[in-house]
Amino acid sequence: MLEIRLTNAAKRFQYDWIFRHLDLHAKPTDKIAITGSNGSGKSTFLKCLAGINPFTEGETEYSLEQRSISDNEVYRHLSISAPYMELPEEFTLLELLGFHFNFKTPYQGIQLKEMIKVMYLEDAINKQVSHFSSGMKQRLKLGLCFFSNTSLLLLDEPTSNLDRRGSEWYQELVHAYGQDRTIFVASNDPGEYEFCTEHLSIEDHKIKKSR
Ligand SMILES: Nc1ncnc2c1ncn2[C@@H]1O[C@H](COP(=O)(O)OP(=O)(O)OP(=O)(O)O)[C@@H](O)[C@H]1O
């Protein structure tokens, strides 16, 4: 189970500070919402946590079962779903899942057939991902996240492109596959993070915490 400690973390692009002076201890199974207005830095914060962008200042410590994980190993323990993350569109669904799970272990041994059923994509098994609707792609992105055996899930606008049924499905996914994992949700839609017990709000370069 993964723990994250940030001490005095900060991010700046050129001369613009996005956030500063952040201390955070995310414990295993914590569910944390990141909120803030458009352009406040929610996605940037998730990218820093994922190691896609580096923090400008501060210390980051990741540990698994009390054992420290080096920065270049962190990616093995996390999954991210975000609007800016591309799917390999030339694959069919079955090819993509086969490829992905060559590298990641399935969560609790779940089989590809079961994943496809849970994502309600049975009719698209041999369809190229480039021909998926935006909602189908979003279910696939979230499925790849939740069905990979990683301790940290980073979800950026998780229900974008999902209809009402899809949004309810997302809640069920969190409930069925997210209980024993640390989850961060970057969002401005309360429906996406109602299960979160901690809130970080980014405004004016400051991050405010509340429960
Ligand atoms: N690579 C970059 N270089 C320079 N500035 C950047 C870069 N990435 C993001 N920014 C800036 O950082 C700020 C925060 O952007 P970010 O996408 O994190 O906001 P957000 O809160 O996720 O917004 P939204 O709710 O609109 O998705 C914005 O002013 C953005 O222009």
mmCIF file of C-alpha atoms and ligand atoms in Angstrom:
data_model
loop_
_atom_site.group_PDB
_atom_site.id
_atom_site.type_symbol
_atom_site.label_atom_id
_atom_site.label_comp_id
_atom_site.label_asym_id
_atom_site.label_seq_id
_atom_site.Cartn_x
_atom_site.Cartn_y
_atom_site.Cartn_z
ATOM 1 C CA MET A 1 0.000 0.000 0.000
ATOM 2 C CA LEU A 2 1.378 3.324 -1.121
ATOM 3 C CA GLU A 3 2.037 6.414 0.996
ATOM 4 C CA ILE A 4 2.999 9.835 -0.305
ATOM 5 C CA ARG A 5 4.610 12.655 1.662
ATOM 6 C CA LEU A 6 5.092 16.074 0.117
ATOM 7 C CA THR A 7 7.034 18.707 2.031
ATOM 8 C CA ASN A 8 6.939 22.330 0.929
ATOM 9 C CA ALA A 9 6.103 21.224 -2.623
ATOM 10 C CA ALA A 10 5.741 23.907 -5.288
ATOM 11 C CA LYS A 11 5.326 24.192 -9.038
ATOM 12 C CA ARG A 12 6.260 27.085 -11.287
ATOM 13 C CA PHE A 13 6.125 27.503 -15.058
ATOM 14 C CA GLN A 14 8.658 30.131 -16.108
ATOM 15 C CA TYR A 15 7.830 33.044 -13.732
ATOM 16 C CA ASP A 16 4.338 31.863 -12.758
ATOM 17 C CA TRP A 17 3.822 29.958 -9.543
ATOM 18 C CA ILE A 18 0.952 27.472 -9.828
ATOM 19 C CA PHE A 19 1.049 26.432 -6.144
ATOM 20 C CA ARG A 20 3.512 26.762 -3.275
ATOM 21 C CA HIS A 21 4.188 25.550 0.259
ATOM 22 C CA LEU A 22 2.229 22.313 0.067
ATOM 23 C CA ASP A 23 2.666 19.731 2.801
ATOM 24 C CA LEU A 24 0.649 16.574 2.287
ATOM 25 C CA HIS A 25 0.566 13.074 3.713
ATOM 26 C CA ALA A 26 -1.566 10.724 1.601
ATOM 27 C CA LYS A 27 -2.040 7.449 3.412
ATOM 28 C CA PRO A 28 -2.967 4.118 1.829
ATOM 29 C CA THR A 29 -6.646 4.087 0.753
ATOM 30 C CA ASP A 30 -7.021 7.885 1.161
ATOM 31 C CA LYS A 31 -9.472 9.473 -1.275
ATOM 32 C CA ILE A 32 -8.502 13.062 -2.044
ATOM 33 C CA ALA A 33 -10.292 15.611 -4.250
ATOM 34 C CA ILE A 34 -8.332 18.408 -5.958
ATOM 35 C CA THR A 35 -10.623 21.310 -6.798
ATOM 36 C CA GLY A 36 -10.125 24.839 -8.132
ATOM 37 C CA SER A 37 -11.227 27.060 -10.976
ATOM 38 C CA ASN A 38 -10.185 26.531 -14.617
ATOM 39 C CA GLY A 39 -6.455 27.042 -14.984
ATOM 40 C CA SER A 40 -5.803 26.959 -11.221
ATOM 41 C CA GLY A 41 -3.441 23.987 -11.502
ATOM 42 C CA LYS A 42 -5.372 20.775 -10.781
ATOM 43 C CA SER A 43 -4.011 18.866 -13.789
ATOM 44 C CA THR A 44 -0.541 20.252 -13.150
ATOM 45 C CA PHE A 45 -0.656 18.947 -9.586
ATOM 46 C CA LEU A 46 -1.702 15.441 -10.759
ATOM 47 C CA LYS A 47 1.065 15.458 -13.398
ATOM 48 C CA CYS A 48 3.604 16.361 -10.708
ATOM 49 C CA LEU A 49 2.339 13.519 -8.514
ATOM 50 C CA ALA A 50 2.624 11.138 -11.488
ATOM 51 C CA GLY A 51 6.167 12.290 -12.217
ATOM 52 C CA ILE A 52 5.107 13.526 -15.703
ATOM 53 C CA ASN A 53 6.181 17.054 -14.628
ATOM 54 C CA PRO A 54 8.702 17.626 -11.846
ATOM 55 C CA PHE A 55 7.864 19.728 -8.776
ATOM 56 C CA THR A 56 9.940 22.919 -8.862
ATOM 57 C CA GLU A 57 10.655 22.896 -5.126
ATOM 58 C CA GLY A 58 10.140 20.671 -2.124
ATOM 59 C CA GLU A 59 10.575 17.049 -1.231
ATOM 60 C CA THR A 60 8.522 14.105 -2.421
ATOM 61 C CA GLU A 61 8.647 10.746 -0.745
ATOM 62 C CA TYR A 62 6.809 7.664 -1.971
ATOM 63 C CA SER A 63 6.829 4.488 0.065
ATOM 64 C CA LEU A 64 5.267 1.078 -0.310
ATOM 65 C CA GLU A 65 4.801 -1.012 2.852
ATOM 66 C CA GLN A 66 7.259 1.369 4.621
ATOM 67 C CA ARG A 67 9.879 0.836 1.878
ATOM 68 C CA SER A 68 10.961 3.960 0.035
ATOM 69 C CA ILE A 69 10.423 4.002 -3.764
ATOM 70 C CA SER A 70 12.815 5.934 -5.972
ATOM 71 C CA ASP A 71 11.395 8.624 -8.283
ATOM 72 C CA ASN A 72 12.036 6.589 -11.425
ATOM 73 C CA GLU A 73 10.136 3.583 -9.993
ATOM 74 C CA VAL A 74 6.985 5.467 -9.003
ATOM 75 C CA TYR A 75 5.315 5.037 -12.397
ATOM 76 C CA ARG A 76 5.075 1.282 -11.787
ATOM 77 C CA HIS A 77 2.744 1.864 -8.859
ATOM 78 C CA LEU A 78 0.313 4.357 -10.355
ATOM 79 C CA SER A 79 -2.331 4.607 -13.056
ATOM 80 C CA ILE A 80 -3.573 7.844 -14.529
ATOM 81 C CA SER A 81 -6.697 8.679 -16.510
ATOM 82 C CA ALA A 82 -6.866 12.182 -17.972
ATOM 83 C CA PRO A 83 -8.301 13.969 -21.017
ATOM 84 C CA TYR A 84 -4.762 14.658 -22.329
ATOM 85 C CA MET A 85 -3.678 10.985 -22.095
ATOM 86 C CA GLU A 86 -3.956 9.384 -25.537
ATOM 87 C CA LEU A 87 -5.018 5.794 -26.188
ATOM 88 C CA PRO A 88 -3.160 3.840 -28.906
ATOM 89 C CA GLU A 89 -5.963 4.239 -31.426
ATOM 90 C CA GLU A 90 -4.711 1.825 -34.084
ATOM 91 C CA PHE A 91 -5.327 -1.175 -31.802
ATOM 92 C CA THR A 92 -8.592 -3.037 -31.470
ATOM 93 C CA LEU A 93 -9.947 -3.282 -27.921
ATOM 94 C CA LEU A 94 -8.689 -6.853 -27.537
ATOM 95 C CA GLU A 95 -5.233 -5.986 -28.908
ATOM 96 C CA LEU A 96 -4.966 -2.952 -26.638
ATOM 97 C CA LEU A 97 -5.918 -4.885 -23.506
ATOM 98 C CA GLY A 98 -3.514 -7.702 -24.459
ATOM 99 C CA PHE A 99 -0.719 -5.175 -24.982
ATOM 100 C CA HIS A 100 -1.403 -3.193 -21.802
ATOM 101 C CA PHE A 101 -1.584 -6.284 -19.593
ATOM 102 C CA ASN A 102 1.737 -7.540 -20.933
ATOM 103 C CA PHE A 103 3.221 -4.781 -18.804
ATOM 104 C CA LYS A 104 0.768 -4.363 -15.933
ATOM 105 C CA THR A 105 -0.622 -7.115 -13.717
ATOM 106 C CA PRO A 106 -4.429 -7.256 -13.640
ATOM 107 C CA TYR A 107 -5.971 -6.101 -10.365
ATOM 108 C CA GLN A 108 -7.056 -9.124 -8.296
ATOM 109 C CA GLY A 109 -6.407 -11.359 -11.308
ATOM 110 C CA ILE A 110 -9.382 -10.043 -13.274
ATOM 111 C CA GLN A 111 -9.611 -11.644 -16.749
ATOM 112 C CA LEU A 112 -9.793 -9.618 -19.999
ATOM 113 C CA LYS A 113 -13.274 -11.002 -20.724
ATOM 114 C CA GLU A 114 -14.532 -9.767 -17.370
ATOM 115 C CA MET A 115 -12.918 -6.323 -17.881
ATOM 116 C CA ILE A 116 -14.679 -5.975 -21.242
ATOM 117 C CA LYS A 117 -17.987 -6.923 -19.647
ATOM 118 C CA VAL A 118 -17.567 -4.468 -16.764
ATOM 119 C CA MET A 119 -16.751 -1.651 -19.245
ATOM 120 C CA TYR A 120 -19.823 -2.761 -21.259
ATOM 121 C CA LEU A 121 -17.725 -2.910 -24.412
ATOM 122 C CA GLU A 122 -18.593 -6.490 -25.481
ATOM 123 C CA ASP A 123 -19.821 -5.263 -28.869
ATOM 124 C CA ALA A 124 -16.499 -3.526 -29.545
ATOM 125 C CA ILE A 125 -14.006 -6.350 -28.893
ATOM 126 C CA ASN A 126 -12.622 -6.266 -32.447
ATOM 127 C CA LYS A 127 -13.309 -2.612 -33.131
ATOM 128 C CA GLN A 128 -10.396 -0.216 -33.608
ATOM 129 C CA VAL A 129 -10.167 2.246 -30.720
ATOM 130 C CA SER A 130 -10.070 5.131 -33.241
ATOM 131 C CA HIS A 131 -13.681 4.203 -34.079
ATOM 132 C CA PHE A 132 -14.847 4.313 -30.448
ATOM 133 C CA SER A 133 -17.205 7.063 -29.314
ATOM 134 C CA SER A 134 -15.808 9.519 -26.749
ATOM 135 C CA GLY A 135 -17.781 7.815 -23.965
ATOM 136 C CA MET A 136 -16.427 4.372 -24.952
ATOM 137 C CA LYS A 137 -12.879 5.783 -24.888
ATOM 138 C CA GLN A 138 -13.470 7.276 -21.462
ATOM 139 C CA ARG A 139 -14.750 3.950 -20.076
ATOM 140 C CA LEU A 140 -11.688 2.270 -21.541
ATOM 141 C CA LYS A 141 -9.321 4.827 -19.965
ATOM 142 C CA LEU A 142 -10.947 4.387 -16.570
ATOM 143 C CA GLY A 143 -11.014 0.604 -16.995
ATOM 144 C CA LEU A 144 -7.279 0.491 -17.785
ATOM 145 C CA CYS A 145 -6.684 2.478 -14.608
ATOM 146 C CA PHE A 146 -8.862 0.498 -12.229
ATOM 147 C CA PHE A 147 -8.046 -2.948 -13.686
ATOM 148 C CA SER A 148 -4.284 -2.449 -13.393
ATOM 149 C CA ASN A 149 -2.807 -3.610 -10.134
ATOM 150 C CA THR A 150 -1.486 -0.243 -8.979
ATOM 151 C CA SER A 151 -1.844 1.326 -5.537
ATOM 152 C CA LEU A 152 -2.276 4.924 -6.671
ATOM 153 C CA LEU A 153 -5.002 6.092 -9.060
ATOM 154 C CA LEU A 154 -4.887 9.636 -10.465
ATOM 155 C CA LEU A 155 -8.187 10.616 -12.085
ATOM 156 C CA ASP A 156 -8.475 13.898 -13.974
ATOM 157 C CA GLU A 157 -12.092 14.799 -14.856
ATOM 158 C CA PRO A 158 -13.111 11.125 -14.692
ATOM 159 C CA THR A 159 -16.668 11.499 -15.994
ATOM 160 C CA SER A 160 -15.887 13.805 -18.929
ATOM 161 C CA ASN A 161 -17.709 12.441 -21.991
ATOM 162 C CA LEU A 162 -19.771 10.031 -19.873
ATOM 163 C CA ASP A 163 -23.554 10.124 -19.945
ATOM 164 C CA ARG A 164 -25.683 9.522 -16.865
ATOM 165 C CA ARG A 165 -25.319 5.741 -17.088
ATOM 166 C CA GLY A 166 -21.542 6.173 -17.517
ATOM 167 C CA SER A 167 -21.319 8.465 -14.488
ATOM 168 C CA GLU A 168 -23.173 5.913 -12.359
ATOM 169 C CA TRP A 169 -20.887 3.215 -13.725
ATOM 170 C CA TYR A 170 -17.864 5.294 -12.606
ATOM 171 C CA GLN A 171 -19.252 5.397 -9.047
ATOM 172 C CA GLU A 172 -19.659 1.609 -9.117
ATOM 173 C CA LEU A 173 -16.105 1.211 -10.426
ATOM 174 C CA VAL A 174 -14.740 3.264 -7.517
ATOM 175 C CA HIS A 175 -16.803 1.240 -5.072
ATOM 176 C CA ALA A 176 -15.871 -2.179 -6.502
ATOM 177 C CA TYR A 177 -12.217 -1.639 -7.435
ATOM 178 C CA GLY A 178 -11.053 1.436 -5.536
ATOM 179 C CA GLN A 179 -11.547 0.696 -1.839
ATOM 180 C CA ASP A 180 -8.017 -0.468 -1.031
ATOM 181 C CA ARG A 181 -6.191 2.125 -3.148
ATOM 182 C CA THR A 182 -5.147 5.761 -2.837
ATOM 183 C CA ILE A 183 -7.211 7.887 -5.230
ATOM 184 C CA PHE A 184 -6.794 11.534 -6.239
ATOM 185 C CA VAL A 185 -9.585 13.129 -8.294
ATOM 186 C CA ALA A 186 -8.990 16.479 -10.042
ATOM 187 C CA SER A 187 -12.395 17.919 -10.752
ATOM 188 C CA ASN A 188 -14.923 20.697 -10.462
ATOM 189 C CA ASP A 189 -17.892 18.365 -10.536
ATOM 190 C CA PRO A 190 -18.912 17.325 -7.001
ATOM 191 C CA GLY A 191 -20.468 14.152 -8.449
ATOM 192 C CA GLU A 192 -16.995 12.966 -9.445
ATOM 193 C CA TYR A 193 -15.487 13.241 -5.980
ATOM 194 C CA GLU A 194 -18.358 12.754 -3.525
ATOM 195 C CA PHE A 195 -16.622 9.639 -2.156
ATOM 196 C CA CYS A 196 -13.496 11.668 -1.274
ATOM 197 C CA THR A 197 -12.899 12.371 2.401
ATOM 198 C CA GLU A 198 -10.228 15.055 1.949
ATOM 199 C CA HIS A 199 -10.218 18.143 -0.261
ATOM 200 C CA LEU A 200 -7.334 20.206 -1.567
ATOM 201 C CA SER A 201 -8.477 23.418 -3.167
ATOM 202 C CA ILE A 202 -6.023 25.301 -5.376
ATOM 203 C CA GLU A 203 -6.657 29.036 -5.700
ATOM 204 C CA ASP A 204 -4.263 31.962 -6.128
ATOM 205 C CA HIS A 205 -1.183 29.716 -5.947
ATOM 206 C CA LYS A 206 -2.269 28.405 -2.544
ATOM 207 C CA ILE A 207 -3.575 24.981 -1.691
ATOM 208 C CA LYS A 208 -6.147 24.838 1.099
ATOM 209 C CA LYS A 209 -6.916 21.557 2.815
ATOM 210 C CA SER A 210 -10.233 20.534 4.286
ATOM 211 C CA ARG A 211 -12.033 17.357 5.265
HETATM 212 N N1 LIG B 1 3.681 23.053 -19.793
HETATM 213 C C1 LIG B 1 3.235 24.249 -19.386
HETATM 214 N N2 LIG B 1 3.950 25.355 -19.588
HETATM 215 C C2 LIG B 1 3.517 26.568 -19.155
HETATM 216 N N3 LIG B 1 2.362 26.747 -18.500
HETATM 217 C C3 LIG B 1 1.603 25.672 -18.270
HETATM 218 C C4 LIG B 1 1.989 24.360 -18.708
HETATM 219 N N4 LIG B 1 1.028 23.478 -18.329
HETATM 220 C C5 LIG B 1 0.080 24.196 -17.692
HETATM 221 N N5 LIG B 1 0.415 25.500 -17.657
HETATM 222 C C6 LIG B 1 -0.341 26.581 -17.020
HETATM 223 O O1 LIG B 1 -0.569 26.226 -15.665
HETATM 224 C C7 LIG B 1 -1.844 26.726 -15.235
HETATM 225 C C8 LIG B 1 -2.631 25.572 -14.624
HETATM 226 O O2 LIG B 1 -3.064 24.702 -15.680
HETATM 227 P P1 LIG B 1 -3.823 23.329 -15.385
HETATM 228 O O3 LIG B 1 -4.105 22.660 -16.671
HETATM 229 O O4 LIG B 1 -3.061 22.581 -14.355
HETATM 230 O O5 LIG B 1 -5.171 23.874 -14.711
HETATM 231 P P2 LIG B 1 -6.504 23.093 -14.307
HETATM 232 O O6 LIG B 1 -6.869 23.585 -12.925
HETATM 233 O O7 LIG B 1 -6.341 21.643 -14.470
HETATM 234 O O8 LIG B 1 -7.521 23.693 -15.377
HETATM 235 P P3 LIG B 1 -8.907 23.125 -16.005
HETATM 236 O O9 LIG B 1 -9.940 23.118 -14.894
HETATM 237 O O10 LIG B 1 -9.228 24.167 -17.045
HETATM 238 O O11 LIG B 1 -8.633 21.766 -16.582
HETATM 239 C C9 LIG B 1 -2.489 27.377 -16.451
HETATM 240 O O12 LIG B 1 -2.261 28.770 -16.377
HETATM 241 C C10 LIG B 1 -1.731 26.766 -17.616
HETATM 242 O O13 LIG B 1 -1.672 27.637 -18.719
#
